[in-house]
Amino acid sequence: KQEVTQIPAALSVPEGENLVLNCSFTDSAIYNLQWFRQDPGKGLTSLLLIQSSQREQTSGRLNASLDKSSGRSTLYIAASQPGDSATYLCAVRTGANNLFFGTGTRLTVIP
Amino acid sequence: EAGVVQSPRYKIIEKKQPVAFWCNPISGHNTLYWYLQNLGQGPELLIRYENEEAVDDSQLPKDRFSAERLKGVDSTLKIQPAELGDSAVYLCASSPRGRELFFGEGSRLTVL
């Protein structure tokens, strides 16, 4: 069974700093990987989707990379803002269309 | 385009009572998921539908949980009877098969 790990569980940074969130998975036979953001009491909002054939995807200040062979993905956030404070989750989709989620990284950006 | 719609947003019931959650996925999305999320944890799959067929319900506690997706569109998740440990957020998500996943706002259940 695919296992997805996100480290660290929590992260605090001052406003303006660049940061990297990590996601690792045990089975490299994935179909795609998706990064989400979740605000307290809300559902998950999709940020970026990377197909297994891709190495990275970018959206604004966000850049997600994928290294299937090592079972890792990173989410890079440039010039962090207080509004970026949220929990960030990654999810791995297998070829059988099953999704496996990490437990998330809770990010706090301090003004 | 409307997103995934769930109702109710909040529900408080006493243990042993029944409860039902409703989900309307994004139009044209043939895959529908129900997830359970506990505080500080990632979502855990309860059931996945491809159109109207439940293709993965291995994690659904079938003694008290049931789900249906009539005509391959809306879906209902039911718990009967509810237990204290069922207090959680129930999330519905939809996607075109194998593609980007979209979530609703969730239904927060509190069992007293």
PDB file of C-alpha atoms in Angstrom:
ATOM      1  CA  LYS A   1       0.000   0.000   0.000  1.00  0.00           C
ATOM      2  CA  GLN A   2       1.205   3.475  -0.878  1.00  0.00           C
ATOM      3  CA  GLU A   3       2.308   5.524   2.127  1.00  0.00           C
ATOM      4  CA  VAL A   4       2.683   9.290   1.932  1.00  0.00           C
ATOM      5  CA  THR A   5       4.702  11.286   4.436  1.00  0.00           C
ATOM      6  CA  GLN A   6       4.980  15.021   4.875  1.00  0.00           C
ATOM      7  CA  ILE A   7       7.740  16.566   6.907  1.00  0.00           C
ATOM      8  CA  PRO A   8       7.774  18.827   8.832  1.00  0.00           C
ATOM      9  CA  ALA A   9       4.342  18.588  10.423  1.00  0.00           C
ATOM     10  CA  ALA A  10       4.462  22.300  11.206  1.00  0.00           C
ATOM     11  CA  LEU A  11       6.540  25.222  10.022  1.00  0.00           C
ATOM     12  CA  SER A  12       6.732  28.900  11.016  1.00  0.00           C
ATOM     13  CA  VAL A  13       8.533  31.445   8.873  1.00  0.00           C
ATOM     14  CA  PRO A  14       8.741  35.254   8.763  1.00  0.00           C
ATOM     15  CA  GLU A  15       6.934  37.032   5.969  1.00  0.00           C
ATOM     16  CA  GLY A  16       8.922  37.325   2.758  1.00  0.00           C
ATOM     17  CA  GLU A  17      10.905  34.146   3.217  1.00  0.00           C
ATOM     18  CA  ASN A  18      11.076  31.461   0.543  1.00  0.00           C
ATOM     19  CA  LEU A  19      10.201  27.987   1.801  1.00  0.00           C
ATOM     20  CA  VAL A  20       9.994  24.352   0.755  1.00  0.00           C
ATOM     21  CA  LEU A  21       7.469  21.749   1.841  1.00  0.00           C
ATOM     22  CA  ASN A  22       8.289  18.082   1.392  1.00  0.00           C
ATOM     23  CA  CYS A  23       6.236  15.071   0.397  1.00  0.00           C
ATOM     24  CA  SER A  24       7.582  11.534   0.095  1.00  0.00           C
ATOM     25  CA  PHE A  25       5.871   8.365  -1.087  1.00  0.00           C
ATOM     26  CA  THR A  26       6.858   4.713  -0.899  1.00  0.00           C
ATOM     27  CA  ASP A  27       5.752   3.390  -4.303  1.00  0.00           C
ATOM     28  CA  SER A  28       7.133   5.238  -7.321  1.00  0.00           C
ATOM     29  CA  ALA A  29       4.501   3.778  -9.676  1.00  0.00           C
ATOM     30  CA  ILE A  30       2.241   6.801  -9.490  1.00  0.00           C
ATOM     31  CA  TYR A  31      -0.128   8.322 -12.036  1.00  0.00           C
ATOM     32  CA  ASN A  32       0.051  11.874 -10.750  1.00  0.00           C
ATOM     33  CA  LEU A  33       0.570  13.945  -7.592  1.00  0.00           C
ATOM     34  CA  GLN A  34      -1.546  16.839  -6.421  1.00  0.00           C
ATOM     35  CA  TRP A  35      -0.848  19.554  -3.855  1.00  0.00           C
ATOM     36  CA  PHE A  36      -3.708  21.051  -1.860  1.00  0.00           C
ATOM     37  CA  ARG A  37      -4.197  23.847   0.594  1.00  0.00           C
ATOM     38  CA  GLN A  38      -6.650  23.614   3.493  1.00  0.00           C
ATOM     39  CA  ASP A  39      -7.730  26.540   5.618  1.00  0.00           C
ATOM     40  CA  PRO A  40      -9.214  25.855   9.082  1.00  0.00           C
ATOM     41  CA  GLY A  41     -12.766  24.550   8.863  1.00  0.00           C
ATOM     42  CA  LYS A  42     -12.674  24.429   5.079  1.00  0.00           C
ATOM     43  CA  GLY A  43     -12.346  21.834   2.364  1.00  0.00           C
ATOM     44  CA  LEU A  44      -9.197  21.262   0.319  1.00  0.00           C
ATOM     45  CA  THR A  45      -8.308  23.649  -2.481  1.00  0.00           C
ATOM     46  CA  SER A  46      -6.272  22.303  -5.377  1.00  0.00           C
ATOM     47  CA  LEU A  47      -2.986  24.133  -5.958  1.00  0.00           C
ATOM     48  CA  LEU A  48      -1.021  22.123  -8.493  1.00  0.00           C
ATOM     49  CA  LEU A  49      -1.274  18.794 -10.295  1.00  0.00           C
ATOM     50  CA  ILE A  50       1.854  17.095 -11.649  1.00  0.00           C
ATOM     51  CA  GLN A  51       1.515  14.178 -14.028  1.00  0.00           C
ATOM     52  CA  SER A  52       3.957  11.298 -13.611  1.00  0.00           C
ATOM     53  CA  SER A  53       5.717  12.294 -16.853  1.00  0.00           C
ATOM     54  CA  GLN A  54       6.331  15.851 -15.647  1.00  0.00           C
ATOM     55  CA  ARG A  55       9.154  17.202 -13.504  1.00  0.00           C
ATOM     56  CA  GLU A  56       7.504  20.392 -12.277  1.00  0.00           C
ATOM     57  CA  GLN A  57       4.512  22.681 -12.408  1.00  0.00           C
ATOM     58  CA  THR A  58       4.285  26.370 -11.603  1.00  0.00           C
ATOM     59  CA  SER A  59       1.440  28.643 -10.595  1.00  0.00           C
ATOM     60  CA  GLY A  60       2.275  32.167  -9.514  1.00  0.00           C
ATOM     61  CA  ARG A  61       4.541  32.013  -6.474  1.00  0.00           C
ATOM     62  CA  LEU A  62       4.161  28.239  -6.218  1.00  0.00           C
ATOM     63  CA  ASN A  63       6.397  25.666  -7.849  1.00  0.00           C
ATOM     64  CA  ALA A  64       5.975  21.939  -7.373  1.00  0.00           C
ATOM     65  CA  SER A  65       8.575  19.410  -8.432  1.00  0.00           C
ATOM     66  CA  LEU A  66       8.361  15.657  -8.782  1.00  0.00           C
ATOM     67  CA  ASP A  67      11.127  13.048  -8.634  1.00  0.00           C
ATOM     68  CA  LYS A  68       9.374   9.721  -9.104  1.00  0.00           C
ATOM     69  CA  SER A  69      12.492   7.589  -8.849  1.00  0.00           C
ATOM     70  CA  SER A  70      13.285   8.870  -5.372  1.00  0.00           C
ATOM     71  CA  GLY A  71       9.635   9.058  -4.310  1.00  0.00           C
ATOM     72  CA  ARG A  72       9.690  12.757  -3.547  1.00  0.00           C
ATOM     73  CA  SER A  73       7.870  15.960  -4.344  1.00  0.00           C
ATOM     74  CA  THR A  74       8.496  19.465  -3.086  1.00  0.00           C
ATOM     75  CA  LEU A  75       6.289  22.531  -3.003  1.00  0.00           C
ATOM     76  CA  TYR A  76       8.276  25.768  -3.180  1.00  0.00           C
ATOM     77  CA  ILE A  77       6.577  28.959  -2.041  1.00  0.00           C
ATOM     78  CA  ALA A  78       8.349  32.179  -2.970  1.00  0.00           C
ATOM     79  CA  ALA A  79       8.126  35.407  -0.983  1.00  0.00           C
ATOM     80  CA  SER A  80       5.723  33.990   1.603  1.00  0.00           C
ATOM     81  CA  GLN A  81       2.800  36.104   2.823  1.00  0.00           C
ATOM     82  CA  PRO A  82       0.590  35.845   5.925  1.00  0.00           C
ATOM     83  CA  GLY A  83      -2.252  34.781   3.630  1.00  0.00           C
ATOM     84  CA  ASP A  84      -0.254  31.650   2.781  1.00  0.00           C
ATOM     85  CA  SER A  85      -0.812  30.382   6.328  1.00  0.00           C
ATOM     86  CA  ALA A  86      -2.712  27.113   6.001  1.00  0.00           C
ATOM     87  CA  THR A  87      -2.183  23.359   6.002  1.00  0.00           C
ATOM     88  CA  TYR A  88      -0.647  21.987   2.810  1.00  0.00           C
ATOM     89  CA  LEU A  89      -1.368  18.400   1.811  1.00  0.00           C
ATOM     90  CA  CYS A  90      -0.035  16.255  -0.985  1.00  0.00           C
ATOM     91  CA  ALA A  91      -1.892  13.339  -2.525  1.00  0.00           C
ATOM     92  CA  VAL A  92      -0.560  10.594  -4.754  1.00  0.00           C
ATOM     93  CA  ARG A  93      -2.773   8.920  -7.347  1.00  0.00           C
ATOM     94  CA  THR A  94      -2.030   5.354  -8.416  1.00  0.00           C
ATOM     95  CA  GLY A  95      -2.775   3.776 -11.754  1.00  0.00           C
ATOM     96  CA  ALA A  96      -5.823   2.130 -10.180  1.00  0.00           C
ATOM     97  CA  ASN A  97      -7.226   5.620  -9.527  1.00  0.00           C
ATOM     98  CA  ASN A  98      -6.741   5.405  -5.780  1.00  0.00           C
ATOM     99  CA  LEU A  99      -5.519   8.487  -3.937  1.00  0.00           C
ATOM    100  CA  PHE A 100      -3.330   8.471  -0.861  1.00  0.00           C
ATOM    101  CA  PHE A 101      -2.930  11.590   1.260  1.00  0.00           C
ATOM    102  CA  GLY A 102      -0.186  12.774   3.550  1.00  0.00           C
ATOM    103  CA  THR A 103      -1.045  14.225   6.948  1.00  0.00           C
ATOM    104  CA  GLY A 104      -0.062  17.723   5.883  1.00  0.00           C
ATOM    105  CA  THR A 105       2.289  20.504   6.883  1.00  0.00           C
ATOM    106  CA  ARG A 106       0.778  23.348   8.881  1.00  0.00           C
ATOM    107  CA  LEU A 107       2.396  26.578   7.710  1.00  0.00           C
ATOM    108  CA  THR A 108       2.347  29.827   9.665  1.00  0.00           C
ATOM    109  CA  VAL A 109       3.740  32.966   8.031  1.00  0.00           C
ATOM    110  CA  ILE A 110       4.493  35.585  10.654  1.00  0.00           C
ATOM    111  CA  PRO A 111       3.922  39.239   9.639  1.00  0.00           C
TER     112      PRO A 111
ATOM    113  CA  GLU B   1     -18.632  26.676 -13.032  1.00  0.00           C
ATOM    114  CA  ALA B   2     -20.118  25.535  -9.723  1.00  0.00           C
ATOM    115  CA  GLY B   3     -17.860  23.564  -7.433  1.00  0.00           C
ATOM    116  CA  VAL B   4     -18.608  20.473  -5.383  1.00  0.00           C
ATOM    117  CA  VAL B   5     -21.583  21.214  -3.132  1.00  0.00           C
ATOM    118  CA  GLN B   6     -22.118  19.480   0.189  1.00  0.00           C
ATOM    119  CA  SER B   7     -24.822  19.732   2.798  1.00  0.00           C
ATOM    120  CA  PRO B   8     -25.311  20.160   5.637  1.00  0.00           C
ATOM    121  CA  ARG B   9     -22.157  22.040   6.596  1.00  0.00           C
ATOM    122  CA  TYR B  10     -22.625  21.225  10.263  1.00  0.00           C
ATOM    123  CA  LYS B  11     -24.603  18.572  12.058  1.00  0.00           C
ATOM    124  CA  ILE B  12     -24.870  17.840  15.770  1.00  0.00           C
ATOM    125  CA  ILE B  13     -26.653  14.664  16.829  1.00  0.00           C
ATOM    126  CA  GLU B  14     -26.841  12.358  19.784  1.00  0.00           C
ATOM    127  CA  LYS B  15     -25.261   8.932  19.585  1.00  0.00           C
ATOM    128  CA  LYS B  16     -27.390   6.189  18.072  1.00  0.00           C
ATOM    129  CA  GLN B  17     -29.222   8.715  15.888  1.00  0.00           C
ATOM    130  CA  PRO B  18     -29.031   8.490  12.096  1.00  0.00           C
ATOM    131  CA  VAL B  19     -27.441  11.161   9.917  1.00  0.00           C
ATOM    132  CA  ALA B  20     -27.129  11.705   6.176  1.00  0.00           C
ATOM    133  CA  PHE B  21     -24.815  13.856   4.078  1.00  0.00           C
ATOM    134  CA  TRP B  22     -25.438  14.920   0.517  1.00  0.00           C
ATOM    135  CA  CYS B  23     -22.981  15.740  -2.252  1.00  0.00           C
ATOM    136  CA  ASN B  24     -23.473  17.252  -5.702  1.00  0.00           C
ATOM    137  CA  PRO B  25     -20.268  16.860  -7.742  1.00  0.00           C
ATOM    138  CA  ILE B  26     -19.020  19.092 -10.520  1.00  0.00           C
ATOM    139  CA  SER B  27     -20.985  18.483 -13.698  1.00  0.00           C
ATOM    140  CA  GLY B  28     -19.347  15.898 -15.922  1.00  0.00           C
ATOM    141  CA  HIS B  29     -17.104  14.449 -13.215  1.00  0.00           C
ATOM    142  CA  ASN B  30     -17.656  10.714 -13.303  1.00  0.00           C
ATOM    143  CA  THR B  31     -15.524   9.886 -10.265  1.00  0.00           C
ATOM    144  CA  LEU B  32     -16.886  10.756  -6.823  1.00  0.00           C
ATOM    145  CA  TYR B  33     -15.153  10.206  -3.492  1.00  0.00           C
ATOM    146  CA  TRP B  34     -16.250  10.336   0.121  1.00  0.00           C
ATOM    147  CA  TYR B  35     -13.460  10.967   2.609  1.00  0.00           C
ATOM    148  CA  LEU B  36     -13.342  11.167   6.373  1.00  0.00           C
ATOM    149  CA  GLN B  37     -10.976  13.665   7.966  1.00  0.00           C
ATOM    150  CA  ASN B  38     -10.085  13.790  11.637  1.00  0.00           C
ATOM    151  CA  LEU B  39      -8.443  16.821  13.182  1.00  0.00           C
ATOM    152  CA  GLY B  40      -4.801  17.108  12.193  1.00  0.00           C
ATOM    153  CA  GLN B  41      -4.978  14.182   9.797  1.00  0.00           C
ATOM    154  CA  GLY B  42      -5.160  13.784   6.058  1.00  0.00           C
ATOM    155  CA  PRO B  43      -8.377  12.616   4.404  1.00  0.00           C
ATOM    156  CA  GLU B  44      -9.054   8.881   4.510  1.00  0.00           C
ATOM    157  CA  LEU B  45     -11.076   7.278   1.734  1.00  0.00           C
ATOM    158  CA  LEU B  46     -14.459   5.809   2.633  1.00  0.00           C
ATOM    159  CA  ILE B  47     -15.800   5.039  -0.818  1.00  0.00           C
ATOM    160  CA  ARG B  48     -15.099   5.828  -4.470  1.00  0.00           C
ATOM    161  CA  TYR B  49     -17.627   5.768  -7.293  1.00  0.00           C
ATOM    162  CA  GLU B  50     -16.982   5.540 -11.005  1.00  0.00           C
ATOM    163  CA  ASN B  51     -20.294   6.779 -12.388  1.00  0.00           C
ATOM    164  CA  GLU B  52     -22.899   4.924 -10.333  1.00  0.00           C
ATOM    165  CA  GLU B  53     -20.674   1.973  -9.434  1.00  0.00           C
ATOM    166  CA  ALA B  54     -18.918   1.773  -6.080  1.00  0.00           C
ATOM    167  CA  VAL B  55     -15.483   0.555  -7.162  1.00  0.00           C
ATOM    168  CA  ASP B  56     -13.694   0.892  -3.820  1.00  0.00           C
ATOM    169  CA  ASP B  57     -15.610   0.626  -0.558  1.00  0.00           C
ATOM    170  CA  SER B  58     -13.068  -1.441   1.334  1.00  0.00           C
ATOM    171  CA  GLN B  59     -12.675   1.208   4.060  1.00  0.00           C
ATOM    172  CA  LEU B  60     -16.391   1.834   4.551  1.00  0.00           C
ATOM    173  CA  PRO B  61     -17.665   0.410   7.883  1.00  0.00           C
ATOM    174  CA  LYS B  62     -20.593  -1.349   6.306  1.00  0.00           C
ATOM    175  CA  ASP B  63     -22.280  -2.272   9.579  1.00  0.00           C
ATOM    176  CA  ARG B  64     -23.304   1.358  10.084  1.00  0.00           C
ATOM    177  CA  PHE B  65     -22.295   3.313   6.978  1.00  0.00           C
ATOM    178  CA  SER B  66     -24.001   3.210   3.608  1.00  0.00           C
ATOM    179  CA  ALA B  67     -23.710   5.263   0.462  1.00  0.00           C
ATOM    180  CA  GLU B  68     -25.427   5.576  -2.856  1.00  0.00           C
ATOM    181  CA  ARG B  69     -24.948   7.489  -6.058  1.00  0.00           C
ATOM    182  CA  LEU B  70     -28.138   7.485  -8.023  1.00  0.00           C
ATOM    183  CA  LYS B  71     -27.896   8.043 -11.778  1.00  0.00           C
ATOM    184  CA  GLY B  72     -24.169   8.627 -11.407  1.00  0.00           C
ATOM    185  CA  VAL B  73     -24.570  12.227 -10.219  1.00  0.00           C
ATOM    186  CA  ASP B  74     -25.518  13.177  -6.633  1.00  0.00           C
ATOM    187  CA  SER B  75     -24.449  10.997  -3.748  1.00  0.00           C
ATOM    188  CA  THR B  76     -25.621  10.423  -0.193  1.00  0.00           C
ATOM    189  CA  LEU B  77     -23.602   9.054   2.698  1.00  0.00           C
ATOM    190  CA  LYS B  78     -25.558   7.720   5.674  1.00  0.00           C
ATOM    191  CA  ILE B  79     -24.554   6.663   9.158  1.00  0.00           C
ATOM    192  CA  GLN B  80     -26.990   4.637  11.245  1.00  0.00           C
ATOM    193  CA  PRO B  81     -26.588   4.500  14.169  1.00  0.00           C
ATOM    194  CA  ALA B  82     -23.930   7.151  14.797  1.00  0.00           C
ATOM    195  CA  GLU B  83     -21.272   6.567  17.445  1.00  0.00           C
ATOM    196  CA  LEU B  84     -19.135   9.051  19.355  1.00  0.00           C
ATOM    197  CA  GLY B  85     -16.093   8.096  17.274  1.00  0.00           C
ATOM    198  CA  ASP B  86     -17.843   9.150  14.073  1.00  0.00           C
ATOM    199  CA  SER B  87     -17.333  12.811  14.945  1.00  0.00           C
ATOM    200  CA  ALA B  88     -15.243  14.131  12.059  1.00  0.00           C
ATOM    201  CA  VAL B  89     -15.441  16.079   8.840  1.00  0.00           C
ATOM    202  CA  TYR B  90     -16.908  14.200   5.889  1.00  0.00           C
ATOM    203  CA  LEU B  91     -15.512  15.438   2.613  1.00  0.00           C
ATOM    204  CA  CYS B  92     -16.845  14.825  -0.857  1.00  0.00           C
ATOM    205  CA  ALA B  93     -14.633  15.207  -3.917  1.00  0.00           C
ATOM    206  CA  SER B  94     -15.028  14.685  -7.636  1.00  0.00           C
ATOM    207  CA  SER B  95     -12.822  14.474 -10.695  1.00  0.00           C
ATOM    208  CA  PRO B  96     -12.801  13.399 -14.297  1.00  0.00           C
ATOM    209  CA  ARG B  97     -11.217   9.945 -14.120  1.00  0.00           C
ATOM    210  CA  GLY B  98      -7.541  10.175 -13.194  1.00  0.00           C
ATOM    211  CA  ARG B  99      -7.451  13.941 -13.330  1.00  0.00           C
ATOM    212  CA  GLU B 100      -7.495  16.888 -10.924  1.00  0.00           C
ATOM    213  CA  LEU B 101      -9.490  16.364  -7.761  1.00  0.00           C
ATOM    214  CA  PHE B 102     -11.880  19.007  -6.423  1.00  0.00           C
ATOM    215  CA  PHE B 103     -13.307  19.033  -2.906  1.00  0.00           C
ATOM    216  CA  GLY B 104     -16.432  20.412  -1.336  1.00  0.00           C
ATOM    217  CA  GLU B 105     -16.395  22.406   1.901  1.00  0.00           C
ATOM    218  CA  GLY B 106     -17.144  19.319   3.972  1.00  0.00           C
ATOM    219  CA  SER B 107     -19.782  18.345   6.499  1.00  0.00           C
ATOM    220  CA  ARG B 108     -18.686  18.553  10.110  1.00  0.00           C
ATOM    221  CA  LEU B 109     -20.379  15.964  12.299  1.00  0.00           C
ATOM    222  CA  THR B 110     -20.451  16.144  16.073  1.00  0.00           C
ATOM    223  CA  VAL B 111     -21.883  13.143  17.925  1.00  0.00           C
ATOM    224  CA  LEU B 112     -22.787  13.803  21.574  1.00  0.00           C
TER     225      LEU B 112
END
